[in-house]
PDB file of C-alpha atoms in Angstrom:
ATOM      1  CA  UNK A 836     -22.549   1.056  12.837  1.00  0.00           C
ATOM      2  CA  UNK A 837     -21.359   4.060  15.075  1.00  0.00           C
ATOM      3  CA  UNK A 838     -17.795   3.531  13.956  1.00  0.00           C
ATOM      4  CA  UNK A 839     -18.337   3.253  10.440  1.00  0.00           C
ATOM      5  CA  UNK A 840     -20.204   7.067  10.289  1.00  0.00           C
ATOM      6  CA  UNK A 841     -18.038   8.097  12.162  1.00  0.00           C
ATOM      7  CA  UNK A 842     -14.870   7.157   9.887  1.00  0.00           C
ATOM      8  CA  UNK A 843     -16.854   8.282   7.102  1.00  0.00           C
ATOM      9  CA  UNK A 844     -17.956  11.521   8.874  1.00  0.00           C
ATOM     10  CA  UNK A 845     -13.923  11.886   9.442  1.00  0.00           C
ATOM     11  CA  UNK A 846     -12.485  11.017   6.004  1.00  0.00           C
ATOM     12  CA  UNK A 847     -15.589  13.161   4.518  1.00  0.00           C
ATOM     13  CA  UNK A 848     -14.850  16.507   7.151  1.00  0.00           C
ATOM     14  CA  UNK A 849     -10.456  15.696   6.250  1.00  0.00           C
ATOM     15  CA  UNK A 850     -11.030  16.125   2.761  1.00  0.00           C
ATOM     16  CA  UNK A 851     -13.394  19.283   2.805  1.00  0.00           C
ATOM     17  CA  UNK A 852     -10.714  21.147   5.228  1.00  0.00           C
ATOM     18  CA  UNK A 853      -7.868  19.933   3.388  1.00  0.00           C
ATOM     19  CA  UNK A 854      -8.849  21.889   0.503  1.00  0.00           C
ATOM     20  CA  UNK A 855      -6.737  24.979   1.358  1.00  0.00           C
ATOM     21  CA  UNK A 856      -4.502  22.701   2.576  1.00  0.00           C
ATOM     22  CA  UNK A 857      -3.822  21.339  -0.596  1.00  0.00           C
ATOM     23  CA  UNK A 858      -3.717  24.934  -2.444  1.00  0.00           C
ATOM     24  CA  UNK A 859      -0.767  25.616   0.016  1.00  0.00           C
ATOM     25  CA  UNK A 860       1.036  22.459  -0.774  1.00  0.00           C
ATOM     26  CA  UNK A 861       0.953  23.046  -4.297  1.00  0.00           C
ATOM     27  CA  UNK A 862       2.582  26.041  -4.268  1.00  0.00           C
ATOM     28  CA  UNK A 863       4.968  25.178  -1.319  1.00  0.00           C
ATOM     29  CA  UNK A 864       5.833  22.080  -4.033  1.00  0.00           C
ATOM     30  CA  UNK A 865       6.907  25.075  -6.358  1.00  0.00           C
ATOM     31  CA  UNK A 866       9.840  26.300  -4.188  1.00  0.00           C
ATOM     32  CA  UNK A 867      10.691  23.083  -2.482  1.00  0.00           C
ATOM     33  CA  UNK A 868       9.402  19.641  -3.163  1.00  0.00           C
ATOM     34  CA  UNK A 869      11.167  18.037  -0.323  1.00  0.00           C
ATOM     35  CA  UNK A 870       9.266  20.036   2.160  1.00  0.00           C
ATOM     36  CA  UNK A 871       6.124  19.709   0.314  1.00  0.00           C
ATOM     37  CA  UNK A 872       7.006  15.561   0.225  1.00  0.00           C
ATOM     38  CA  UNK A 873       7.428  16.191   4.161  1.00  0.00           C
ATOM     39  CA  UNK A 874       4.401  18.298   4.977  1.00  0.00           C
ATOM     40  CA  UNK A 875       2.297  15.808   3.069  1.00  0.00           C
ATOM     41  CA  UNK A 876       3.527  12.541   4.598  1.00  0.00           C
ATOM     42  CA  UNK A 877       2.769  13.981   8.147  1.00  0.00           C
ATOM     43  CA  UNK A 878      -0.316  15.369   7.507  1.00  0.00           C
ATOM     44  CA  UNK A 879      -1.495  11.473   5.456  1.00  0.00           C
ATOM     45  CA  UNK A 880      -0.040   9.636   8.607  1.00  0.00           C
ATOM     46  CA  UNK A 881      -2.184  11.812  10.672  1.00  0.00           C
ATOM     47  CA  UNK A 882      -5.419  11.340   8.907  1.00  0.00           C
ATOM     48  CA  UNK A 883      -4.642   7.362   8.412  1.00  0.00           C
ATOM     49  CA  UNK A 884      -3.317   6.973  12.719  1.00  0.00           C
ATOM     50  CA  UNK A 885      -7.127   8.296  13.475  1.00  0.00           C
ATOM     51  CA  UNK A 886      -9.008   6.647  11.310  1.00  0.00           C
ATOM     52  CA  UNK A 887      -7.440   3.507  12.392  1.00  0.00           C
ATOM     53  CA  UNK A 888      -8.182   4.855  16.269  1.00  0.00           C
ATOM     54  CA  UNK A 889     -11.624   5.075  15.514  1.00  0.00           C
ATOM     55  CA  UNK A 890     -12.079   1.496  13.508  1.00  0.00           C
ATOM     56  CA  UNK A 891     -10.395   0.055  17.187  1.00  0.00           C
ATOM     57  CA  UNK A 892      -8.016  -2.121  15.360  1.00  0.00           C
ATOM     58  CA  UNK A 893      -5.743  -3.728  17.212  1.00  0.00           C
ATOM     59  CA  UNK A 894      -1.830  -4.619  15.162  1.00  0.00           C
ATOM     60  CA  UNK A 895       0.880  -6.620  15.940  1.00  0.00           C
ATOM     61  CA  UNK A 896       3.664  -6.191  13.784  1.00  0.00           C
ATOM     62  CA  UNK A 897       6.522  -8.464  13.399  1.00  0.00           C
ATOM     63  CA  UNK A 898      10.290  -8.072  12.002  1.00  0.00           C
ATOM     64  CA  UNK A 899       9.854  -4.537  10.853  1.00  0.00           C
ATOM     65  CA  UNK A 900      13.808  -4.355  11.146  1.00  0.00           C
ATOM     66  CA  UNK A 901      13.597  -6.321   7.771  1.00  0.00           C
ATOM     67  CA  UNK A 902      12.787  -2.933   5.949  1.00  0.00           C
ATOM     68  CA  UNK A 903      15.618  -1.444   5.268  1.00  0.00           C
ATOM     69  CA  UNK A 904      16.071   2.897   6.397  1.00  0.00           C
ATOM     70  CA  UNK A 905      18.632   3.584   4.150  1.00  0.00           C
ATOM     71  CA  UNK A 906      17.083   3.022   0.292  1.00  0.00           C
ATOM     72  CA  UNK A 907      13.733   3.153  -1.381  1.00  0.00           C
ATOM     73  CA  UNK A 908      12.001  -0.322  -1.707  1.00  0.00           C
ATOM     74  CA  UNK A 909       9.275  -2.230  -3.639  1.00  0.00           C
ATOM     75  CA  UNK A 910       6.415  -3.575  -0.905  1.00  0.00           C
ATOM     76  CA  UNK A 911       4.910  -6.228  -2.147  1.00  0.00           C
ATOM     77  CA  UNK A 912       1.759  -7.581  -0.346  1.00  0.00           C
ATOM     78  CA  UNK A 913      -1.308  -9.425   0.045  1.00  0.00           C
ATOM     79  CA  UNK A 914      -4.787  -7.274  -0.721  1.00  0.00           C
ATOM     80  CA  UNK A 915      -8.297  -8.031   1.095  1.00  0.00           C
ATOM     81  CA  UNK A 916      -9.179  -5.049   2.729  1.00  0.00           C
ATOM     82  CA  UNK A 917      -9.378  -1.521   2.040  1.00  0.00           C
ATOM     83  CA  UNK A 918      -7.869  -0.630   5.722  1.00  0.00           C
ATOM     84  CA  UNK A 919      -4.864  -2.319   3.978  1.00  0.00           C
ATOM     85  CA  UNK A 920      -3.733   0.754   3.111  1.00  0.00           C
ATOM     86  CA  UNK A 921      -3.729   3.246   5.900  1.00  0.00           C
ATOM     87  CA  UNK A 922      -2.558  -0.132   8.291  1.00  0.00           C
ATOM     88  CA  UNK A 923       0.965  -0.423   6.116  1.00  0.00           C
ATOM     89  CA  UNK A 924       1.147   3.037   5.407  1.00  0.00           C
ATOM     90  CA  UNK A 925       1.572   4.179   8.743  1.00  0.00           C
ATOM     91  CA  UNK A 926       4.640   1.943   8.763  1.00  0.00           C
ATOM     92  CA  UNK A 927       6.442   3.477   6.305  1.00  0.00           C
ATOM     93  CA  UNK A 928       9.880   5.075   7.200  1.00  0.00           C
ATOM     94  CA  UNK A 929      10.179   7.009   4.047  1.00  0.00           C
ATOM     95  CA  UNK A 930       7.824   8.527   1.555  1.00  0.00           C
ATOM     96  CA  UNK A 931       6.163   5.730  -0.427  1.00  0.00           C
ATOM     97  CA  UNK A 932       3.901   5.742  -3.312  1.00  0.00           C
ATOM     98  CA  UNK A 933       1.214   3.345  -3.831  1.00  0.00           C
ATOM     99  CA  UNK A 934      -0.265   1.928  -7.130  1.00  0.00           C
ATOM    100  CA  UNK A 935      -3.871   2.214  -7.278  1.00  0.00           C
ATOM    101  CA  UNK A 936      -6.089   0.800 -10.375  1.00  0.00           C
ATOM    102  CA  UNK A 937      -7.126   4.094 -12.240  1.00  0.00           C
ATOM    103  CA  UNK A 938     -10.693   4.033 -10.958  1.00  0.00           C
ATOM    104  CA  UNK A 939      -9.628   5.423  -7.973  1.00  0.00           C
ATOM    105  CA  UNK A 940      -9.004   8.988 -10.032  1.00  0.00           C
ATOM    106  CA  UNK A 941     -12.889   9.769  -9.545  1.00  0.00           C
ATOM    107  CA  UNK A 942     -12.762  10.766  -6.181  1.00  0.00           C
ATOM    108  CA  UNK A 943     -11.960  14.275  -5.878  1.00  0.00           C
ATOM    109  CA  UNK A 944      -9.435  15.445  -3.471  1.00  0.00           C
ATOM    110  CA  UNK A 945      -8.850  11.995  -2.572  1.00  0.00           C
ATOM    111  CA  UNK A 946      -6.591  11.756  -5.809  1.00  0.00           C
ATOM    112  CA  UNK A 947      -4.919  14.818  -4.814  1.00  0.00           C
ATOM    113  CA  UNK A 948      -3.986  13.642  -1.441  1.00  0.00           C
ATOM    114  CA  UNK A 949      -2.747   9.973  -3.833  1.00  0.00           C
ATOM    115  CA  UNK A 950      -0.708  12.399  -6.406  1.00  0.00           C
ATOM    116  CA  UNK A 951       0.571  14.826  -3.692  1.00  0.00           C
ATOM    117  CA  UNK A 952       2.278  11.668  -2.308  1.00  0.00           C
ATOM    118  CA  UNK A 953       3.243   9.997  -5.598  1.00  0.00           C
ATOM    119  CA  UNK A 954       0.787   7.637  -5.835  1.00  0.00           C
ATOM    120  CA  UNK A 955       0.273   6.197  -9.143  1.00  0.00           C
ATOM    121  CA  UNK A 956      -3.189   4.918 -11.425  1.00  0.00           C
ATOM    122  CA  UNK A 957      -2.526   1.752 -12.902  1.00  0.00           C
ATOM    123  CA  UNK A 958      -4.923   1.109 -15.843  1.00  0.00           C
ATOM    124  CA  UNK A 959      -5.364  -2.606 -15.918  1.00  0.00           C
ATOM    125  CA  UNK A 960      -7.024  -2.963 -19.309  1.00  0.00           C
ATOM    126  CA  UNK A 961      -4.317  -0.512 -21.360  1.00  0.00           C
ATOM    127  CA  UNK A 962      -0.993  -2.593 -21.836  1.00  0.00           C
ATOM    128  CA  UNK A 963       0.398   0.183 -23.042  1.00  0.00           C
ATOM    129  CA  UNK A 964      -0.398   2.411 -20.244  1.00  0.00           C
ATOM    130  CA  UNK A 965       0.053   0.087 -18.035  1.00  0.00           C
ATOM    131  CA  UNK A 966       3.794   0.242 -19.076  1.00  0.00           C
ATOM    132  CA  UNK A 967       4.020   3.606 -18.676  1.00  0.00           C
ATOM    133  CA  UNK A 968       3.064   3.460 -14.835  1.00  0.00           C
ATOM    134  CA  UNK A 969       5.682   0.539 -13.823  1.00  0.00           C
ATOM    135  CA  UNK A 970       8.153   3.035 -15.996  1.00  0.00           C
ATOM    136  CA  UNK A 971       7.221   5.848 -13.554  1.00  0.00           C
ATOM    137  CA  UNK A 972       7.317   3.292 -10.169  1.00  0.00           C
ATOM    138  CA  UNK A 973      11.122   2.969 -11.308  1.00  0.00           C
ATOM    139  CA  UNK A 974      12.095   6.377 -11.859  1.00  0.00           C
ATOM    140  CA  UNK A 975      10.285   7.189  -8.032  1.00  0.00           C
ATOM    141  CA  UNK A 976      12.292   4.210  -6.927  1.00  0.00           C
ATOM    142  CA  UNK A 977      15.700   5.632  -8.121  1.00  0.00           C
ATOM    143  CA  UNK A 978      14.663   8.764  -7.007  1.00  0.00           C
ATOM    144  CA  UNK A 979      14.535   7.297  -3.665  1.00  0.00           C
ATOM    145  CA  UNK A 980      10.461   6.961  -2.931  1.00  0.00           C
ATOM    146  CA  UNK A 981       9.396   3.599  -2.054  1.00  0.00           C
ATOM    147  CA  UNK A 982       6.469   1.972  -3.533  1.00  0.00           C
ATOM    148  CA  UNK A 983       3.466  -0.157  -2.548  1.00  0.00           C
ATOM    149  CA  UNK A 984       1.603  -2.723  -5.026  1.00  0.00           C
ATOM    150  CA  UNK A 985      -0.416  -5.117  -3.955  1.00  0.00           C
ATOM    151  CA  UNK A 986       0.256  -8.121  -7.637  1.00  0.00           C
ATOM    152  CA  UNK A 987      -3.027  -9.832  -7.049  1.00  0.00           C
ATOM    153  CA  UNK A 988      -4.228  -7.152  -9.263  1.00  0.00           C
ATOM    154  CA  UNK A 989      -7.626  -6.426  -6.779  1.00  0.00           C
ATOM    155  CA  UNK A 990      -9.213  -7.066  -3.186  1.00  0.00           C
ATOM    156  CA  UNK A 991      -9.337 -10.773  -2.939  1.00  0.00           C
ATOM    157  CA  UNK A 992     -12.941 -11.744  -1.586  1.00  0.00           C
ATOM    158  CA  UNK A 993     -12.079 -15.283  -0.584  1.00  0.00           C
ATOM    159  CA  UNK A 994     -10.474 -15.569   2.871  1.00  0.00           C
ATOM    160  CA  UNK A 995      -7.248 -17.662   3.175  1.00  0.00           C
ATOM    161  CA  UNK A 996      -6.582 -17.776  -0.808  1.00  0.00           C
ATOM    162  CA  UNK A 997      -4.409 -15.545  -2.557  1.00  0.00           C
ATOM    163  CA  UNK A 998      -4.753 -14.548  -6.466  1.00  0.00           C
ATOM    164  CA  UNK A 999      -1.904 -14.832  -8.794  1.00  0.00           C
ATOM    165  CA  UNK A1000       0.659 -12.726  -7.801  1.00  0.00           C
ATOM    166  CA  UNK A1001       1.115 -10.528 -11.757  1.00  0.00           C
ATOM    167  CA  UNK A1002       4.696 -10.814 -12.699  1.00  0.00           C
ATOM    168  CA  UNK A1003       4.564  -7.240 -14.560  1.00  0.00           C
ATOM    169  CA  UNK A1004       4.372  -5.842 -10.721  1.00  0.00           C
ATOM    170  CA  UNK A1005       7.878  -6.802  -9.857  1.00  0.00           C
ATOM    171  CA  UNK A1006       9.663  -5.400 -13.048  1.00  0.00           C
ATOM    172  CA  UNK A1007       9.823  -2.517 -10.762  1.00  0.00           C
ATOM    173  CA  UNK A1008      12.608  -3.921  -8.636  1.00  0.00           C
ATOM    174  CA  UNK A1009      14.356  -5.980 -11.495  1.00  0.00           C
ATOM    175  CA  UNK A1010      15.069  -2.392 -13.443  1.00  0.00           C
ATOM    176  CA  UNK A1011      15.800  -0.454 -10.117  1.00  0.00           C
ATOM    177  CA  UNK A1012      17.720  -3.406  -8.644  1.00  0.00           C
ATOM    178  CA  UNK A1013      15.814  -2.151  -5.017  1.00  0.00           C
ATOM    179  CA  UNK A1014      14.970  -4.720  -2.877  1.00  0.00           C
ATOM    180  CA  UNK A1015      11.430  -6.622  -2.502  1.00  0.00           C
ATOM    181  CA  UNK A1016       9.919  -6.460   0.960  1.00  0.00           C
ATOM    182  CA  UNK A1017       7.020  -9.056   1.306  1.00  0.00           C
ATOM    183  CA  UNK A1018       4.211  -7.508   3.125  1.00  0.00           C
ATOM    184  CA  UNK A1019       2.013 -10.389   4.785  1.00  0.00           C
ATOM    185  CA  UNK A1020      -1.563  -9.103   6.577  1.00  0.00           C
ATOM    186  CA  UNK A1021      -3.754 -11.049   8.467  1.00  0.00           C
ATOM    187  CA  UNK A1022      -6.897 -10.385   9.103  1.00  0.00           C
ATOM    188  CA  UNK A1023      -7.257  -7.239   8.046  1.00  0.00           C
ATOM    189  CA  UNK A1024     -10.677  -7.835   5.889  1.00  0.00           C
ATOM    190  CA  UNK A1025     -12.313  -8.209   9.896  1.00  0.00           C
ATOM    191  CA  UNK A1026     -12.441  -4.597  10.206  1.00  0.00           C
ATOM    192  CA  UNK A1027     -15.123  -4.196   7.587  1.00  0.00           C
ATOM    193  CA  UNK A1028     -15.311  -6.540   4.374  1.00  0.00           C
ATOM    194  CA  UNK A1029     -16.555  -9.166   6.117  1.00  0.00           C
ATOM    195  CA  UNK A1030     -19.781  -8.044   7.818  1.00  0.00           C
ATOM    196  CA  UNK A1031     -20.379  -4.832   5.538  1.00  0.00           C
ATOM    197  CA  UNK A1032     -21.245  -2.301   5.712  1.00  0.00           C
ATOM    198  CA  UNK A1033     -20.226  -2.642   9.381  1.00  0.00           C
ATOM    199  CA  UNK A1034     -16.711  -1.261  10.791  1.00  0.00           C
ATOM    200  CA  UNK A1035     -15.293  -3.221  13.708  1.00  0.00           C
ATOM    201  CA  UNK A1036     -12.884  -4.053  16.151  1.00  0.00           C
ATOM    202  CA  UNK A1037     -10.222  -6.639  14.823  1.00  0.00           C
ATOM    203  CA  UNK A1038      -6.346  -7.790  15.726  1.00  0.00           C
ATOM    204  CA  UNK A1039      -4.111  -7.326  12.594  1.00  0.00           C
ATOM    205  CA  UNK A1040      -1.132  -8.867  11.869  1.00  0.00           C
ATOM    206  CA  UNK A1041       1.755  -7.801   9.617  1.00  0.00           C
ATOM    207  CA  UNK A1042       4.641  -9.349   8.923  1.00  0.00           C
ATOM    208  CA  UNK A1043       7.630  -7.899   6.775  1.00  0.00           C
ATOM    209  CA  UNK A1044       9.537 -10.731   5.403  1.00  0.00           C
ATOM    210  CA  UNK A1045      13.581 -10.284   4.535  1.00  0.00           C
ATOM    211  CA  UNK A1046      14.693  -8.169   1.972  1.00  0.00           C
ATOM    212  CA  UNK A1047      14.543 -10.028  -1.597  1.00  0.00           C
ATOM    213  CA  UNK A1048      17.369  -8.618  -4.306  1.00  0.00           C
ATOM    214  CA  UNK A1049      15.943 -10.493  -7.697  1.00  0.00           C
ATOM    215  CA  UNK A1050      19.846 -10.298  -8.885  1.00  0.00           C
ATOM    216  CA  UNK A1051      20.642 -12.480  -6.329  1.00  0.00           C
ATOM    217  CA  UNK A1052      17.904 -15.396  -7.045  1.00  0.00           C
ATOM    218  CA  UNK A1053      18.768 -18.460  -8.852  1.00  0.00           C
ATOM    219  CA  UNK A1054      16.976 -18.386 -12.628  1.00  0.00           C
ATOM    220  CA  UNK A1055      14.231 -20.267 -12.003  1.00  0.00           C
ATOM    221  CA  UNK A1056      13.398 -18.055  -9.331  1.00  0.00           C
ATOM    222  CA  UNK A1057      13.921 -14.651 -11.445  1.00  0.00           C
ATOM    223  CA  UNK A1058      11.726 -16.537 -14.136  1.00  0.00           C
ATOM    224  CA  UNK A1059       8.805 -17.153 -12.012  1.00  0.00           C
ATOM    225  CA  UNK A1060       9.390 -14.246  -9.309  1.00  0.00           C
ATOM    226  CA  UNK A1061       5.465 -13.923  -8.878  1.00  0.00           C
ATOM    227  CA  UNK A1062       5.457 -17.111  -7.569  1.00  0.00           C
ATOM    228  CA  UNK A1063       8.243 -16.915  -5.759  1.00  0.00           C
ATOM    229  CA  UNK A1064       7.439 -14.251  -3.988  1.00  0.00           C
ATOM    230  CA  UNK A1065       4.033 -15.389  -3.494  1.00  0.00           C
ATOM    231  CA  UNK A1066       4.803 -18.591  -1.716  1.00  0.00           C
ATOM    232  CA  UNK A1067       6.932 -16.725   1.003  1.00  0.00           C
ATOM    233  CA  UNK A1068       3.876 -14.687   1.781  1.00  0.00           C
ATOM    234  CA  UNK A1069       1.491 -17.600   1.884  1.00  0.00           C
ATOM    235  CA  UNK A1070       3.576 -19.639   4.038  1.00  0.00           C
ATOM    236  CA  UNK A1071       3.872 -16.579   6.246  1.00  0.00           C
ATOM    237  CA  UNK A1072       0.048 -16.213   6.417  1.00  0.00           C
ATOM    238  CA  UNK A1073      -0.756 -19.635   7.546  1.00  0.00           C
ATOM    239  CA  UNK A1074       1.788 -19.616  10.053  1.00  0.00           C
ATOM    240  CA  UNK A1075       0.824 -16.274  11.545  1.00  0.00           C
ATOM    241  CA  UNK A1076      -3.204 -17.514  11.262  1.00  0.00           C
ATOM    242  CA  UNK A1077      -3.045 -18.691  14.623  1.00  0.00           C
ATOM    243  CA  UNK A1078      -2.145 -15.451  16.087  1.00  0.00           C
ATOM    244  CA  UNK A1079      -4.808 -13.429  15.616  1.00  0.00           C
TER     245      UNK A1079
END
């Protein structure tokens, strides 16, 4: 219980200082966006690196080499925990946007902080919309900002099943022609979905799997890429189950 206020304390105190923070960064963003992109990044990984301190997770990463340093890439992972987020994002080598579902543009100043690093609000009930965001994840990916979705669409509540991975999710690398990292996390709903409203200690695993260029894929594979995809991260998984 101590750990949980005192995350929440933490997130609540970041985002109520960060307000003139944010001011500056806007107008920094003004006269140089690459140094606004910079400033932002640091100051995320930051926030993210002590709230994990606090929560006492323990992670054990494996073949991080498999993300490449040199080009922006679409990570593509499984979703049951909130932490997922800050625990991949302090991985990152380069700036990286996430996609978020639109409800998540309540929260003031937490959307700033999302926006300021090129987040985007996926509305999952608005086709047309809905375009429009996996329109902007390619433009940020050609622009050479990675990005983060998660295709089962939400949090899966069910430990050790996955959702259907969406196949709209990887149009982002088929138009950009980047390459697909699968992103495989175990364990990660320990920290606090599964004994809410409780925060605590738990061993993490992540996995990156080999980069995946859809060009290169035989056509039943492009067809059904979802799947595809989804079956490397599921065998991954259940093979790293045993480690935690």
């Amino acid at each position: 219980m101590i750990r949980t206020i005192i995350i929440i304390l933490a997130v609540g105190i970041f985002l109520i200082l960060s307000i003139p923070v944010l001011i500056a960064l806007w107008i920094i963003g003004k006269y140089n966006r690459e140094l606004k992109d910079k400033s932002s990044l640091k100051i995320v990984l930051w926030a993210f690196r002590l709230c994990l301190k606090i929560s006492g997770v323990k992670v054990t990463v494996l073949n991080e080499e498999n993300v490449p340093l040199d080009k922006a890439v679409l990570y593509v992972g499984n979703h049951r925990s909130y932490f997922d987020i800050p625990l991949t994002y302090v991985r990152v080598p380069r700036l990286t946007g996430y996609v978020a579902k639109k409800e998540m543009e309540r929260y003031p100043l937490l959307k700033n902080w999302m926006r300021s690093l090129h987040c985007l609000f996926l509305d999952r009930k608005n086709i047309k919309e809905g375009l429009k965001t996996i329109l902007s994840c390619i433009e940020k990916i050609k622009s050479g900002i990675s990005i983060c979705i998660f295709p089962e669409g939400t949090r899966n509540k069910v430990n050790d099943t996955f959702l259907p991975f969406h196949e709209g999710s990887f149009k982002v690398a088929e138009k950009s022609g980047c390459p697909i990292i699968p992103m495989t996390i175990n364990n990660s709903a320990a920290i606090f979905e599964d004994h809410l409203p409780f925060v605590k200690k738990a061993h993490v695993i992540i996995e990156y799997g080999k980069p995946i260029y859809i060009n290169e894929l035989l056509p039943e594979q492009k067809k059904h890429i979802g799947n595809y995809v989804q079956k490397i991260i599921e065998e991954t998984y259940f093979r790293n189950k045993g480690l935690v």
